[in-house]
Structures are given as structure tokens and as C-alpha cells.
Short mmCIF file of C-alpha atoms and ligand atoms in Angstrom, two decimals:
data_model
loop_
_atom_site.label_atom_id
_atom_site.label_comp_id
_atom_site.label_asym_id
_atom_site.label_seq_id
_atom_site.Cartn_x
_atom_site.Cartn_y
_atom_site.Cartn_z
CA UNK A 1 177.25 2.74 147.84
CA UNK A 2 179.85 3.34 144.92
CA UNK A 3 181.92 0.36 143.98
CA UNK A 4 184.94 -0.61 140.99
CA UNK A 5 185.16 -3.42 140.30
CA UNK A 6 188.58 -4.61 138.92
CA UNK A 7 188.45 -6.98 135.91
CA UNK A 8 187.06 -7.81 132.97
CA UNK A 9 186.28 -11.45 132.88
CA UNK A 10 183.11 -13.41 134.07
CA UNK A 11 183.99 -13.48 137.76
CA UNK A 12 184.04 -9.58 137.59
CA UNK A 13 180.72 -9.41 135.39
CA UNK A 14 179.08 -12.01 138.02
CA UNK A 15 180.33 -9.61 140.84
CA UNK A 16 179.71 -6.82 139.37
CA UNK A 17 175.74 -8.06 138.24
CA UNK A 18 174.87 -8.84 142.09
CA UNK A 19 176.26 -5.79 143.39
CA UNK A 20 174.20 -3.86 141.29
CA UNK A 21 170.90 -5.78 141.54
CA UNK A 22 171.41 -5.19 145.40
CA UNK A 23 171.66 -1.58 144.88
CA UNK A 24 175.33 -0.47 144.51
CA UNK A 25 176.23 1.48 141.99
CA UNK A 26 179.15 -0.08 140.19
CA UNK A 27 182.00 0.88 137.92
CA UNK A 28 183.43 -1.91 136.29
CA UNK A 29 187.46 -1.04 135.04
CA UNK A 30 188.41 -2.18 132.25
CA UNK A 31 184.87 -4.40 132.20
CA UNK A 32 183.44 -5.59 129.05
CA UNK A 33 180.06 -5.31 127.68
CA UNK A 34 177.93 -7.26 129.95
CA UNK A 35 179.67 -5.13 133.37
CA UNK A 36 178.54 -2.00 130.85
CA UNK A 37 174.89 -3.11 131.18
CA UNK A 38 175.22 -2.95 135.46
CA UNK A 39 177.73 -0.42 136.02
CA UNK A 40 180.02 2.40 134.19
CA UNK A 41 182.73 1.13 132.44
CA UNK A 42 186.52 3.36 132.88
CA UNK A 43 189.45 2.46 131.62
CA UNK A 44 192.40 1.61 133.45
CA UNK A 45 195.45 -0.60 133.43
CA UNK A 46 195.71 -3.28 135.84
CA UNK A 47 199.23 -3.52 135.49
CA UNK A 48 199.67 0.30 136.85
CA UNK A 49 198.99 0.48 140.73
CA UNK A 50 198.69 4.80 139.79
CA UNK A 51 196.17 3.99 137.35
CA UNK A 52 193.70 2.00 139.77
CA UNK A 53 193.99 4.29 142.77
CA UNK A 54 193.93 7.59 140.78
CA UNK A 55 190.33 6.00 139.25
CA UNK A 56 189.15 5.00 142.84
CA UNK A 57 190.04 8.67 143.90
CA UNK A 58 188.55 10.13 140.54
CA UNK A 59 185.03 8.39 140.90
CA UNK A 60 184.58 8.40 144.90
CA UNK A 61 184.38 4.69 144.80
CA UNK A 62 183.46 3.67 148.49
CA UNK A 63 184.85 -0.17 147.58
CA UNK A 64 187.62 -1.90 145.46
CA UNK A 65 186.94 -5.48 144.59
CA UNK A 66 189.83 -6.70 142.87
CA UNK A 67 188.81 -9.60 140.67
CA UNK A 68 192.12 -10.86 139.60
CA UNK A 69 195.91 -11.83 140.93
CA UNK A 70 198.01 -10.19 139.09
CA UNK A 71 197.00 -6.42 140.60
CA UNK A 72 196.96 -7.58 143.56
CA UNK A 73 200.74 -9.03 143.51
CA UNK A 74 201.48 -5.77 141.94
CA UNK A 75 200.11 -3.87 145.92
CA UNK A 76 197.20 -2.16 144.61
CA UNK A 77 195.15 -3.40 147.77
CA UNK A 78 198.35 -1.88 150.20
CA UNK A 79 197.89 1.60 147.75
CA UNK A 80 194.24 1.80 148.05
CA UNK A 81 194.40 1.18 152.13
CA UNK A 82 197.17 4.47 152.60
CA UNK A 83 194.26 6.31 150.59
CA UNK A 84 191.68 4.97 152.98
CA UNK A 85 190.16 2.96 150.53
CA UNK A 86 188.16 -0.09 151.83
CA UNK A 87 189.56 -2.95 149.42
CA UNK A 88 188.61 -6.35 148.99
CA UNK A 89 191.68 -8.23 148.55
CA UNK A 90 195.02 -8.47 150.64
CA UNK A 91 197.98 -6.89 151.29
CA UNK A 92 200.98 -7.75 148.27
CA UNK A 93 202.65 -10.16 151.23
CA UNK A 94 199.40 -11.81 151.67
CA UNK A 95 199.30 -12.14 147.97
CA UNK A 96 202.43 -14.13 147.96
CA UNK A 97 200.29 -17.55 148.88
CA UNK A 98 199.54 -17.31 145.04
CA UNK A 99 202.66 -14.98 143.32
CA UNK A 100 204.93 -17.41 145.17
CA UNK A 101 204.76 -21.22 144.94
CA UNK A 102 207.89 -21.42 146.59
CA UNK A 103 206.57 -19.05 149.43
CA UNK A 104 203.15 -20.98 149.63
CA UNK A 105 204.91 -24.71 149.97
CA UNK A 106 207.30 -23.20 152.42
CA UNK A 107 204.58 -21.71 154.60
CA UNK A 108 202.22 -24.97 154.26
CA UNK A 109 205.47 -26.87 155.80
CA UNK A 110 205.47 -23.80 158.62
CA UNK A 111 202.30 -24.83 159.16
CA UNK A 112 201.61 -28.33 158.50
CA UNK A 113 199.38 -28.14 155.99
CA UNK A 114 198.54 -31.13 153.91
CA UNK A 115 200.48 -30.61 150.67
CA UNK A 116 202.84 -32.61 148.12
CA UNK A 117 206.71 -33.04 149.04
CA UNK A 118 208.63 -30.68 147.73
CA UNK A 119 212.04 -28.98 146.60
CA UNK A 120 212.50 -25.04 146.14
CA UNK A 121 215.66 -24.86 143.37
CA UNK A 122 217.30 -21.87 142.57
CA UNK A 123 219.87 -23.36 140.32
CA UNK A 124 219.13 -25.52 137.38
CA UNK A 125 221.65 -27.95 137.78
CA UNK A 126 220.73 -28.76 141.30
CA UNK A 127 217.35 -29.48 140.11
CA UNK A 128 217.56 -31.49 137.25
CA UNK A 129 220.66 -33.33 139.84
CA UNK A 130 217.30 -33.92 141.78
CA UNK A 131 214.77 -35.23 139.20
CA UNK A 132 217.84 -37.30 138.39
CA UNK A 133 217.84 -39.30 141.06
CA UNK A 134 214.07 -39.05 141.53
CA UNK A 135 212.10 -42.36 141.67
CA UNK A 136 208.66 -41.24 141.83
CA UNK A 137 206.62 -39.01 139.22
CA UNK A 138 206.90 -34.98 139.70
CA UNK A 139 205.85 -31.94 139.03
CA UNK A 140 207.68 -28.75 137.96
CA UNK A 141 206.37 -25.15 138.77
CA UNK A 142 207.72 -21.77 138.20
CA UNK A 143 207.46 -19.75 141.21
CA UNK A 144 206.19 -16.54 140.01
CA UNK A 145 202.81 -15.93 138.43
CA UNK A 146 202.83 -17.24 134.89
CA UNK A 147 198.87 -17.06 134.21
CA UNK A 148 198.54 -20.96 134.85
CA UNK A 149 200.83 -22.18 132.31
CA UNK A 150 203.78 -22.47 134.62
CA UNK A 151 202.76 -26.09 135.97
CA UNK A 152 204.42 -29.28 134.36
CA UNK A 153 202.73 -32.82 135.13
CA UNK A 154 205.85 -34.77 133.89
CA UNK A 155 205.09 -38.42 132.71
CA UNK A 156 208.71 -39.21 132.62
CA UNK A 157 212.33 -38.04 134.02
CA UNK A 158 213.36 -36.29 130.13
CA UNK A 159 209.78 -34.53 130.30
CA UNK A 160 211.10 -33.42 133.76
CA UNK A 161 214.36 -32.18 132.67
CA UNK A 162 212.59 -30.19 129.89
CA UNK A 163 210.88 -28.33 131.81
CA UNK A 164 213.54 -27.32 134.30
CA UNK A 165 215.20 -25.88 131.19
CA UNK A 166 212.19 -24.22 129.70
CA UNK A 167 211.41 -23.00 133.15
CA UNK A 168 214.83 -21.67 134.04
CA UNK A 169 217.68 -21.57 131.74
CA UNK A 170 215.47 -20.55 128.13
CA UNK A 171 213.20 -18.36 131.02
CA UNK A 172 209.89 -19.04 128.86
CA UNK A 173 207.81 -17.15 131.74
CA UNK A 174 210.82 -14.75 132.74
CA UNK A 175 211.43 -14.09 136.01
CA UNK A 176 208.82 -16.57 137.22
CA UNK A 177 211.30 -19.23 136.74
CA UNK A 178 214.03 -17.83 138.45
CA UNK A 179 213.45 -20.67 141.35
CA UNK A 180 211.32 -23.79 140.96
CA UNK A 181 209.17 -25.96 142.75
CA UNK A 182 209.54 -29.98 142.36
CA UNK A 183 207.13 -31.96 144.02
CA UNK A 184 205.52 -35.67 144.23
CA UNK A 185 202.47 -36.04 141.72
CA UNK A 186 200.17 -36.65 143.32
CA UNK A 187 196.94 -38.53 142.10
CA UNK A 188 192.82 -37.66 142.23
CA UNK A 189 190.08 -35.71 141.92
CA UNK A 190 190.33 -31.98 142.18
CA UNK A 191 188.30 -29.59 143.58
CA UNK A 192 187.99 -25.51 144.58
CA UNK A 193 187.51 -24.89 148.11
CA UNK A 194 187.07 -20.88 148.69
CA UNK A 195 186.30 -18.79 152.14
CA UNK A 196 185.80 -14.79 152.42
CA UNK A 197 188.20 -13.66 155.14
CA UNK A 198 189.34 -10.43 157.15
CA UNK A 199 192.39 -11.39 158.69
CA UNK A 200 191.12 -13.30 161.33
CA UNK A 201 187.53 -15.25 160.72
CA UNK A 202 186.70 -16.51 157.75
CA UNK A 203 183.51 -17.46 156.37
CA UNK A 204 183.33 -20.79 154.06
CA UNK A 205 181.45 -20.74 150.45
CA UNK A 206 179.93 -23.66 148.72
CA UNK A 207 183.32 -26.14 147.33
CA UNK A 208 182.93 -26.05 143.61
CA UNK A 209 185.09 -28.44 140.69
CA UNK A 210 187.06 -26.27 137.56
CA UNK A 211 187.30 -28.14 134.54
CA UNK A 212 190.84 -26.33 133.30
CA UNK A 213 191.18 -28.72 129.94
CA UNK A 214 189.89 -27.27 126.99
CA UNK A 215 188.52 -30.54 125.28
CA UNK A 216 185.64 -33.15 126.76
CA UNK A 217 187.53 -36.23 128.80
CA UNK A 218 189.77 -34.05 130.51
CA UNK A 219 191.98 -34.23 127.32
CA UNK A 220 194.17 -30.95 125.37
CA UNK A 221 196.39 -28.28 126.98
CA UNK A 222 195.14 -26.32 130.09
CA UNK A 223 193.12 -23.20 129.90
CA UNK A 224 191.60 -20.62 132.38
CA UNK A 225 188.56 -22.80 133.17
CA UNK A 226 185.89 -24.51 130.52
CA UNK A 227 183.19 -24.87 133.32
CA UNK A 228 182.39 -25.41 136.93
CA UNK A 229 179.39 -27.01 138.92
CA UNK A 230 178.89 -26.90 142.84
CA UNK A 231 178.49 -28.78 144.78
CA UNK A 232 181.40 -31.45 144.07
CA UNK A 233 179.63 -35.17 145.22
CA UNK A 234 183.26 -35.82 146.46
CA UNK A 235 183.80 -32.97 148.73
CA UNK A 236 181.77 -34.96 151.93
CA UNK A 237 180.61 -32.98 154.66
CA UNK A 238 183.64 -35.31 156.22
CA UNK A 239 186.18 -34.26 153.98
CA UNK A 240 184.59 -30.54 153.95
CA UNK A 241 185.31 -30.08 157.54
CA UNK A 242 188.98 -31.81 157.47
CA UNK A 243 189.64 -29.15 154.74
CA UNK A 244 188.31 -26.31 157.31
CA UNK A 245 190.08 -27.93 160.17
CA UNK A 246 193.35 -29.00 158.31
CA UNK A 247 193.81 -26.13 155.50
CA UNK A 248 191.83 -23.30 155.86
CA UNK A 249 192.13 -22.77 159.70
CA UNK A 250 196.27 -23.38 160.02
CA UNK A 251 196.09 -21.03 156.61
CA UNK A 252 194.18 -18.02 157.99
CA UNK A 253 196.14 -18.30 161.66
CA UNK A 254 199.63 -18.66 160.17
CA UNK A 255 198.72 -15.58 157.86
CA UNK A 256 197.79 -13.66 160.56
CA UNK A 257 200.56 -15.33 163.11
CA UNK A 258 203.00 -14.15 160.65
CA UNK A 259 202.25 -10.26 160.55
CA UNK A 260 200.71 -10.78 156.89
CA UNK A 261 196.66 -11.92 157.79
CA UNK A 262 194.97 -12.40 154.30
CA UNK A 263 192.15 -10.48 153.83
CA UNK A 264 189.85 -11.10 150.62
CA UNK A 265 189.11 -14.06 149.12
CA UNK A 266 191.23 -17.36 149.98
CA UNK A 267 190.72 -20.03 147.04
CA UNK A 268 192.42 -23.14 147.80
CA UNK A 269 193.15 -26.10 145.04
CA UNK A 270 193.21 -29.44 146.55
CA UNK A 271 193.91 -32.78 144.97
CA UNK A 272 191.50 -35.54 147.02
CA UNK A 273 194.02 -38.22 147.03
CA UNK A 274 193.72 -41.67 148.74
CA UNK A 275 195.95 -40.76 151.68
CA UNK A 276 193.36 -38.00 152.21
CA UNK A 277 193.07 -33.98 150.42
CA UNK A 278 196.38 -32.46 149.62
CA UNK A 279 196.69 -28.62 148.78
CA UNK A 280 197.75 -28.03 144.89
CA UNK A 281 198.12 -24.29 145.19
CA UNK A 282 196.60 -21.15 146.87
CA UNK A 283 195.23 -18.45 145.08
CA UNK A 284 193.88 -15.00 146.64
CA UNK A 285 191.21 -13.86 145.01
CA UNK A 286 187.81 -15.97 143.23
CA UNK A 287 188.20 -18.42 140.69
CA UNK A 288 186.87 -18.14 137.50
CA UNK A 289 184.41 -20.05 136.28
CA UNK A 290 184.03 -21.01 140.52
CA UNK A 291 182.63 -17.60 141.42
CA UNK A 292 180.31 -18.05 138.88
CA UNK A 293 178.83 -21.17 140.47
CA UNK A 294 179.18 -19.96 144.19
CA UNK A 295 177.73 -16.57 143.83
CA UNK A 296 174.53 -18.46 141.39
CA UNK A 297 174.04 -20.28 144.94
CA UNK A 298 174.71 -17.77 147.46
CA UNK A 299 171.76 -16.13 149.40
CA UNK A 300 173.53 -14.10 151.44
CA UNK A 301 173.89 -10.30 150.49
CA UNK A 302 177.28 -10.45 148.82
CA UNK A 303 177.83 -6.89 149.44
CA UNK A 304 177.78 -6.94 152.96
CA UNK A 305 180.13 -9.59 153.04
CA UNK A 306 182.90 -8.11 150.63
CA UNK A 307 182.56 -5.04 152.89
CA UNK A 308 182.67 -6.80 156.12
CA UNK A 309 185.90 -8.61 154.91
CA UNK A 310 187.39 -5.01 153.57
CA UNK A 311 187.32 -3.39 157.00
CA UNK A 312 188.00 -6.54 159.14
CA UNK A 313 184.41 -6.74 160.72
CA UNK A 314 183.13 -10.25 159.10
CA UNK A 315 181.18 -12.18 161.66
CA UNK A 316 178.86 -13.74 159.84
CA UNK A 317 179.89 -17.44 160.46
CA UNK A 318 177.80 -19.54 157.81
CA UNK A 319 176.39 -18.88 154.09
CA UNK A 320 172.74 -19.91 153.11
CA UNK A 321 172.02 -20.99 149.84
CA UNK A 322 169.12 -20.20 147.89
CA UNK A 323 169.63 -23.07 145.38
CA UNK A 324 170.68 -26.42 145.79
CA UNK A 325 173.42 -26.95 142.89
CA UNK A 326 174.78 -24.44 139.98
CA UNK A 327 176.93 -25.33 136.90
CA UNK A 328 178.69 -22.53 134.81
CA UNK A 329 179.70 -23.56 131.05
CA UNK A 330 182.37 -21.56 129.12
CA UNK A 331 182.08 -20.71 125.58
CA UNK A 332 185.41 -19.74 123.97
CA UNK A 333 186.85 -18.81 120.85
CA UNK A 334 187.91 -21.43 118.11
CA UNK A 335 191.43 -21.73 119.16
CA UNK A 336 191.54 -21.01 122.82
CA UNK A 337 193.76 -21.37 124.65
CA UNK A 338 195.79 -20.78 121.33
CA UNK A 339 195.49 -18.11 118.94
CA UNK A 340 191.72 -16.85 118.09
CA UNK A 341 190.15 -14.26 116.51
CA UNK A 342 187.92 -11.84 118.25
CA UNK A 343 185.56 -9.25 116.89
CA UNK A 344 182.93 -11.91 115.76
CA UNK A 345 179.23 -10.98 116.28
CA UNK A 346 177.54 -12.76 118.99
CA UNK A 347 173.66 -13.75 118.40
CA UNK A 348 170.99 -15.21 121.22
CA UNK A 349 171.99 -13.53 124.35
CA UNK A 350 169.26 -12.26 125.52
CA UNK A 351 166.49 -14.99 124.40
CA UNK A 352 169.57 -16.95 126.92
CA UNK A 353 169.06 -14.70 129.94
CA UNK A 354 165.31 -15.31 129.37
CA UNK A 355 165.33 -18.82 130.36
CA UNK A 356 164.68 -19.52 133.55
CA UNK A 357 167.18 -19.96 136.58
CA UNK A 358 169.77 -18.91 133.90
CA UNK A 359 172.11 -16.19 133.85
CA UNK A 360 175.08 -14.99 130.96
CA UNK A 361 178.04 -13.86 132.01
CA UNK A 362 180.22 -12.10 129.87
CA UNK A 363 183.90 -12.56 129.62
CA UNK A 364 185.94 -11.37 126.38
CA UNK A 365 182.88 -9.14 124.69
CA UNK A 366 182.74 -5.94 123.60
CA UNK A 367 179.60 -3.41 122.57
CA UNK A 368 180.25 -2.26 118.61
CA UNK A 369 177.64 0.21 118.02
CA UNK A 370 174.29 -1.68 118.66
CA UNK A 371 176.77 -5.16 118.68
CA UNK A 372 178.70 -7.55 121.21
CA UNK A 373 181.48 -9.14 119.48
CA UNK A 374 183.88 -11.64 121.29
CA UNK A 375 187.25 -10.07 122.26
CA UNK A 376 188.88 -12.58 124.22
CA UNK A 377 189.34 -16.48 124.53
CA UNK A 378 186.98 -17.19 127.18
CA UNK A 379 183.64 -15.29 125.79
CA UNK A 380 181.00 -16.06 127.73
CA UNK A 381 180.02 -18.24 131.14
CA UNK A 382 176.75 -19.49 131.26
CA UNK A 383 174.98 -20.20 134.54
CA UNK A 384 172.17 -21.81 135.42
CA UNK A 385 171.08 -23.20 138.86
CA UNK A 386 168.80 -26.31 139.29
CA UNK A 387 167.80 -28.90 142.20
CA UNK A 388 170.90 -30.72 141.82
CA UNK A 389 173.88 -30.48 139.02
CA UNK A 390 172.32 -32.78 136.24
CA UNK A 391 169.60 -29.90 136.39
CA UNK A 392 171.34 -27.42 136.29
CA UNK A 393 173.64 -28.77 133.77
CA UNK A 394 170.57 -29.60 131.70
CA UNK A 395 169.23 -25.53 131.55
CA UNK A 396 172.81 -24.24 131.15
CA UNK A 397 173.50 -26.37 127.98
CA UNK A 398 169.92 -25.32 126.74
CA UNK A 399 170.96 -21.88 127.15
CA UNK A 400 174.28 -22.75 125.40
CA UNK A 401 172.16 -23.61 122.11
CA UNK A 402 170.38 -19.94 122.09
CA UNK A 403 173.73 -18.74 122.04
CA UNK A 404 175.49 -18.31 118.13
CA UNK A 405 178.98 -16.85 117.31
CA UNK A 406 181.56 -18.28 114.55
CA UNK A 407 183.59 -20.28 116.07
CA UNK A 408 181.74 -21.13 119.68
CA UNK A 409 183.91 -23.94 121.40
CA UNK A 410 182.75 -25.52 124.73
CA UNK A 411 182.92 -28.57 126.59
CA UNK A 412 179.97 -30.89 126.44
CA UNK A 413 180.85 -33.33 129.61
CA UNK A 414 181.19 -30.12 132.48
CA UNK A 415 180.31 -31.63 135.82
CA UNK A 416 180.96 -35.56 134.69
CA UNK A 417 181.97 -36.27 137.64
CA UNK A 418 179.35 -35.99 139.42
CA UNK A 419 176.94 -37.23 136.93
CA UNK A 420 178.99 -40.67 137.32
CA UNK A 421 180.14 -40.47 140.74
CA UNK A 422 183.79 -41.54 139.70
CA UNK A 423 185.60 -40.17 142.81
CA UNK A 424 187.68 -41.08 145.75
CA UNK A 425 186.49 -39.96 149.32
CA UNK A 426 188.88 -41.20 151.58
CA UNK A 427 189.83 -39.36 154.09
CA UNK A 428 193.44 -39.13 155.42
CA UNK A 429 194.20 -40.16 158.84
CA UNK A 430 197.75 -39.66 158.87
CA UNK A 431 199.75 -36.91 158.83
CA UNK A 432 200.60 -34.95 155.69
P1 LIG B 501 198.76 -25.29 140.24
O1 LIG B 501 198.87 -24.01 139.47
O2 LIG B 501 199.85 -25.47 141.24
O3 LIG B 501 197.40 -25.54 140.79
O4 LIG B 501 198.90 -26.44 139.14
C1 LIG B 501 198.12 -26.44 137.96
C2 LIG B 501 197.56 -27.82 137.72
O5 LIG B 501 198.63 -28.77 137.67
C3 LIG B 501 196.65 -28.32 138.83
O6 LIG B 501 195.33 -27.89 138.65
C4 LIG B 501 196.79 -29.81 138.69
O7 LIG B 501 195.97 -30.32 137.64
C5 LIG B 501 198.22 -29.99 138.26
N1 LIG B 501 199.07 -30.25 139.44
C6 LIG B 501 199.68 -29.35 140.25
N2 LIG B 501 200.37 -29.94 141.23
C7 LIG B 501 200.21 -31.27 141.07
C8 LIG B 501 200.66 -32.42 141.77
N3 LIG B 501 201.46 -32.32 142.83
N4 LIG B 501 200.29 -33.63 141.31
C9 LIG B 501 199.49 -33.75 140.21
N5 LIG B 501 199.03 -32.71 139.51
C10 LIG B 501 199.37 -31.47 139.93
N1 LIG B 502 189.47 -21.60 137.68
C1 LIG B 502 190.79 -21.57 138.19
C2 LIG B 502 191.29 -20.25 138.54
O1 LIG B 502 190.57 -19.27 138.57
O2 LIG B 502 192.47 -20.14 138.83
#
């Protein structure tokens, strides 16, 4: 079977790796140089809807995985199905859960799913009239898509009112802050809770914890993701099931109640607070570094599965695992998530993809002549899997050290929270 795969970061190289050691061929579009050494590499721009079907129709592709959001708010997936394409990845309504914040708090109220309090604004004096009067700490969030940097954890009310003018009078994300989102700040442990759905069933993947702070401690701005590990010690098989129950369930049945069923991946972002897990946000596709992590674990054919979900067929119910925990570390560019140079030789990655259990995904590389160079922020995700997360963390970061390029950043603490158990697993009883 002939598959693209949209992307060119980690999640799409780690996708993009399995398919093809299960047989598929795979084009990888744009890709980068590690999708190059399991697939084809086209070009195509995944801000052009024309450009992705006319390269699904040019190379007979059989699948579309779409690896990130942003094509997917654009309606690639709803462009591909009128070509009778089987696509991974919903519909551009579906794809509102993540394009929309104000779409995704109003639908968890619909549906009474555990989230924050909230406020849609569409005017800035009404909101900062709000935060005003406000007597508990919020947060501020552009509605639209605004690659993660749209989020404001305000420590204060001026901090609040800053935002709100950032966000919607100066426009510093354009039209993604033509409304905002206030809510309560909430307080806890976070963690990534995916399922692969068709519309209708869904089948759960292992939960997984993001690390989205560039510097050890949790400390500097936010980036894509430094690192992941799975399993999360916090996410209890008590508090995994009140997530199905609670969140994913009501999510996937008001989707499809609604005349807009979400096919594709379903990532949700929850906050384990004391009064029980709340949802932060909703995002339609994989994370990245997560998928890293979950597909490292997964035993399952995944191409079955993305197919399955593509046609609306999935009825597998439960994964298997074939190993116990996973962690992912990021190496980045000196700078990220500021300004960085690219085009800097790497060194060491294949005596890396030697070591056992351990696998190197790429993220911003290129092939010059015989070289990879970096070309992005994130560069590379290294994988490993082990008995539990202190052994896997042990042969990613030994990986990490085969690995040379001017400039290599990464986080030396990923998965401390389950190293020192430092987490909060109550369980809510009351209602959101
Ligand atoms: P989001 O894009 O909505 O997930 O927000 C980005 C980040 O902001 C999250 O990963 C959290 O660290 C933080 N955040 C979002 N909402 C809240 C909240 N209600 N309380 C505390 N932190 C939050
Ligand atoms: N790792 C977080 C994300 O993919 O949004």
C-alpha cells in the first residue's frame, strides 16, 4: 500500500518509519532527511489544500496521514475525501476542537466535560472589564491557532490585561485573537491522553507527559515539546478510566451527535487537579514528542489502525504493548524556541540507532550531499524504550551523548516526575 505522509517533524518521521518497516511504501511531503531514508520525499506546501491533493492524485497514494493541525484546519482531509481519498484526520469542523478554543470550551459546556470556567470575549474592553473584577488567577487564550504561543498563565491582574491587548487590540497572532478565552487557572500535573477514532469508536493509546519548557525545572518560555515518557505514574488506571468515561466518551458522542464525528487522532491535554482531571485543550491530530513515545510502545500494526480509522471500520477495542515504558528526548538548536541557526553538521547518528531499544527520529534535518545538517529548532527526538521510564530514560540519554552538532540543547530532567513521584491522583467526585 502507497501512503504520504504529511509533515516534516518527528511525529511524521516516527509514522512514517513504522509504516514502512510494516511494508507500505511511503512518501513523506515536505519530510526531512530521516522520512528520506523510509519513504520518497515531494515537495508540497501545507498551507495550499491544491498542493496536497494534486500530490495524493500525482503519486496514487492509497492513504493521507496528516501529521499536523494547521492542514487540517485549512480542509485538506474534506478535499482528499471528494477525491476518494482515504485520510487520516477529520473533517475542517471536526478540526475546530483545536483551531477554536472558543468552539472547544463551548462544546465541553454542551457536553459536560470537565474543563476550567470560562469567558468567550469578542471585545477587548469587555474582557479586560472582566479580569477587572476577577478574584481568582486566569488564563488568556487566543482562539485561533497560534502554534502554541497563544496561551497566557497570568500571575497577576496587569499581566492579564497585557495580554488581552497583545492578544486583541496590537493582534500579535492576527486573526487568532479576534475573540478570547478567559478561564480559572487551574493547578497540577499535566498529562497527554490520545485515542484513534472513526467517528464513532475509538480506540485508547498509552497516556504519555510533554515537557513544553525549554529549560530543566520546568523553567524558560514554552516550546513545541523538549521530551515525553509514557506511561505517566499519575495517570491511575482510576483516573485513566474517568478520563475515558468523563472526556473521551461525551467528546467522541457529541462530535458525532453534532453532525461533525472526529475521525483521526483525538489528543486531549488535561490538567490532574485536586478536584479531579480538567481538560486544557483538544488537539486533532498526534502530539509531538507523544507519538514518539506511544508508537515506541505500541504492538499493534499501526497501519491497520490509521486505515481502519480513515474509512470508519475501527473495531479493534484495546492496544497491546510490546514494551513496558518509552521516553523520547528532544535535541534542539541553541536558541530554540528563539532564533537559531540551522545548516550545522550533525555527527553520531547512526552509532545512536545502533544502541539497543533505541531509535532517532529526525525533526528539522536535512541531507547536504553525503551530510544531515539541522534545519529547524527541534532537530532530533530520541527514543528509547526500557522496563520502566528510569530505563528507558537511562538508554535515551546514552544515545543523546553519541549524538554531536554545534549548538545541541536538551533537557536533562525529561520524565522527573515520575522518577520522584511528585504528583496528585485525586480523583474528582463532583461535577465539573
Ligand atoms: P493550551 O494550548 O490551551 O493547552 O495551553 C497551553 C499551556 O498553558 C498548557 O499546556 C498549560 O501549561 C497552560 N494552561 C492552559 N490552560 C490553563 C489553565 N486553565 N490553568 C493553568 N494552566 C493552563
Ligand atoms: N506536544 C504537544 C503538542 O504536540 O501539541
Amino acid at each position: 500500500m502507497k501512503v504520504l505522509v504529511l509533515g516534516a517533524g518527528a511525529r511524521e518521521h516516527a509514522i512514517a518509519k513504522r509504516l514502512h518497516d510494516e511494508g507500505a511504501r511511503v512518501v513523506g511531503a515536505p519530510g526531512n532527511a530521516g522520512m528520506g531514508q523510509c519513504g520518497e520525499i515531494r515537495d508540497v506546501d501545507l498551507k495550499n489544500v491544491a498542493s496536497m491533493v494534486d500530490l495524493s492524485k500525482k503519486e496514487e497514494v492509497e492513504l493521507v496521514v496528516v501529521g499536523p493541525e494547521a492542514p487540517l484546519a485549512l480542509g485538506v482531509a474534506d478535499a482528499l475525501r471528494e477525491q476518494s481519498i482515504a485520510v487520516f484526520g477529520p473533517t475542517q469542523r471536526a478540526a475546530q476542537l483545536e483551531s477554536s478554543k472558543a468552539f472547544a470550551k463551548e462544546f465541553m459546556k454542551r457536553h459536560r466535560v470537565p474543563t476550567a470556567p470560562f469567558c468567550v470575549f469578542t471585545q477587548p474592553e469587555e474582557a479586560e472589564a472582566y479580569v477587572r473584577q476577577a478574584d481568582r488567577p486566569l488564563v488568556i487564550k487566543a482562539d485561533g491557532l497560534a502554534a502554541g504561543k497563544g496561551v497566557v498563565v497570568a500571575d497577576d491582574t496587569a499581566q492579564a490585561l497585557e495580554a488581552i491587548d497583545q492578544l486583541m487590540r496590537k493582534r500579535a497572532f492576527g486573526d487568532a485573537g479576534q475573540s478570547v478565552v478567559v478561564e480559572e487557572r487551574l493547578v497540577g500535573p499535566e498529562v497527554s491522553f490520545h485515542v484513534i477514532s472513526d467517528g464513532e469508536s475509538f480506540l485508547p493509546l498509552a497516556p504519555a507527559q510533554d515537557h513544553k519548557r525549554a529549560l530543566d525545572g520546568d523553567r524558560g518560555p514554552n516550546t513545541g515539546g523538549m521530551g515525553a515518557y509514557s506511561p505517566p505514574p499519575m495517570v491511575t488506571q482510576e483516573i485513566e478510566q474517568f478520563i475515558l468515561s468523563q472526556v473521551v466518551e461525551p467528546t467522541i458522542r457529541g462530535m458525532a451527535s453534532e453532525g461533525t464525528p472526529l475521525s483521526g487522532a483525538l489528543f486531549v491535554g488535561l490538567m490532574l487537579t485536586d478536584a479531579g482531571p480538567r481538560v486544557l485543550e483538544y488537539n486533532v491530530r498526534f502530539g509531538d514528542p507523544e507519538c514518539e513515545v506511544m508508537l515506541a510502545r505500541l504492538d499493534n500494526p499501526l497501519l491497520p489502525l490509521l486505515l481502519a480509522a480513515a474509512q470508519g471500520r475501527l473495531d479493534a477495542t484495546s492496544v497491546s504493548y510490546r514494551a513496558p515504558a518509552a521516553m523520547c528526548v528532544v535535541l534542539a538548536s541553541e536558541g530554540y524556541p528563539g532564533p537559531y541557526e540551522t545548516g550545522v553538521p550533525i555527527r553520531g547518528l547512526d552509532s545512536a540507532a545502533k544502541l539497543d531499544g533505541t531509535e532517532v527520529f529526525h525533526a528539522g534535518t536535512r541531507r547536504e550531499q553525503a551530510e544531515c545538517v539541522t534545519a529547524g529548532g527541534r532537530v532530533l527526538a530520541v527514543t528509547s524504550v526500557g522496563e520502566n521510564v528510569d530505563a528507558a530514560g537511562e538508554r535515551a540519554y546514552q544515545a543523546v551523548e553519541h549524538i554531536e552538532f554545534q549548538g545541541k540543547s536538551f533537557r536533562r530532567d525529561i520524565g522527573w516526575q515520575a522518577r520522584t513521584r511528585q504528583h496528585s491522583s485525586k480523583l474528582a467526585r463532583s461535577e465539573p
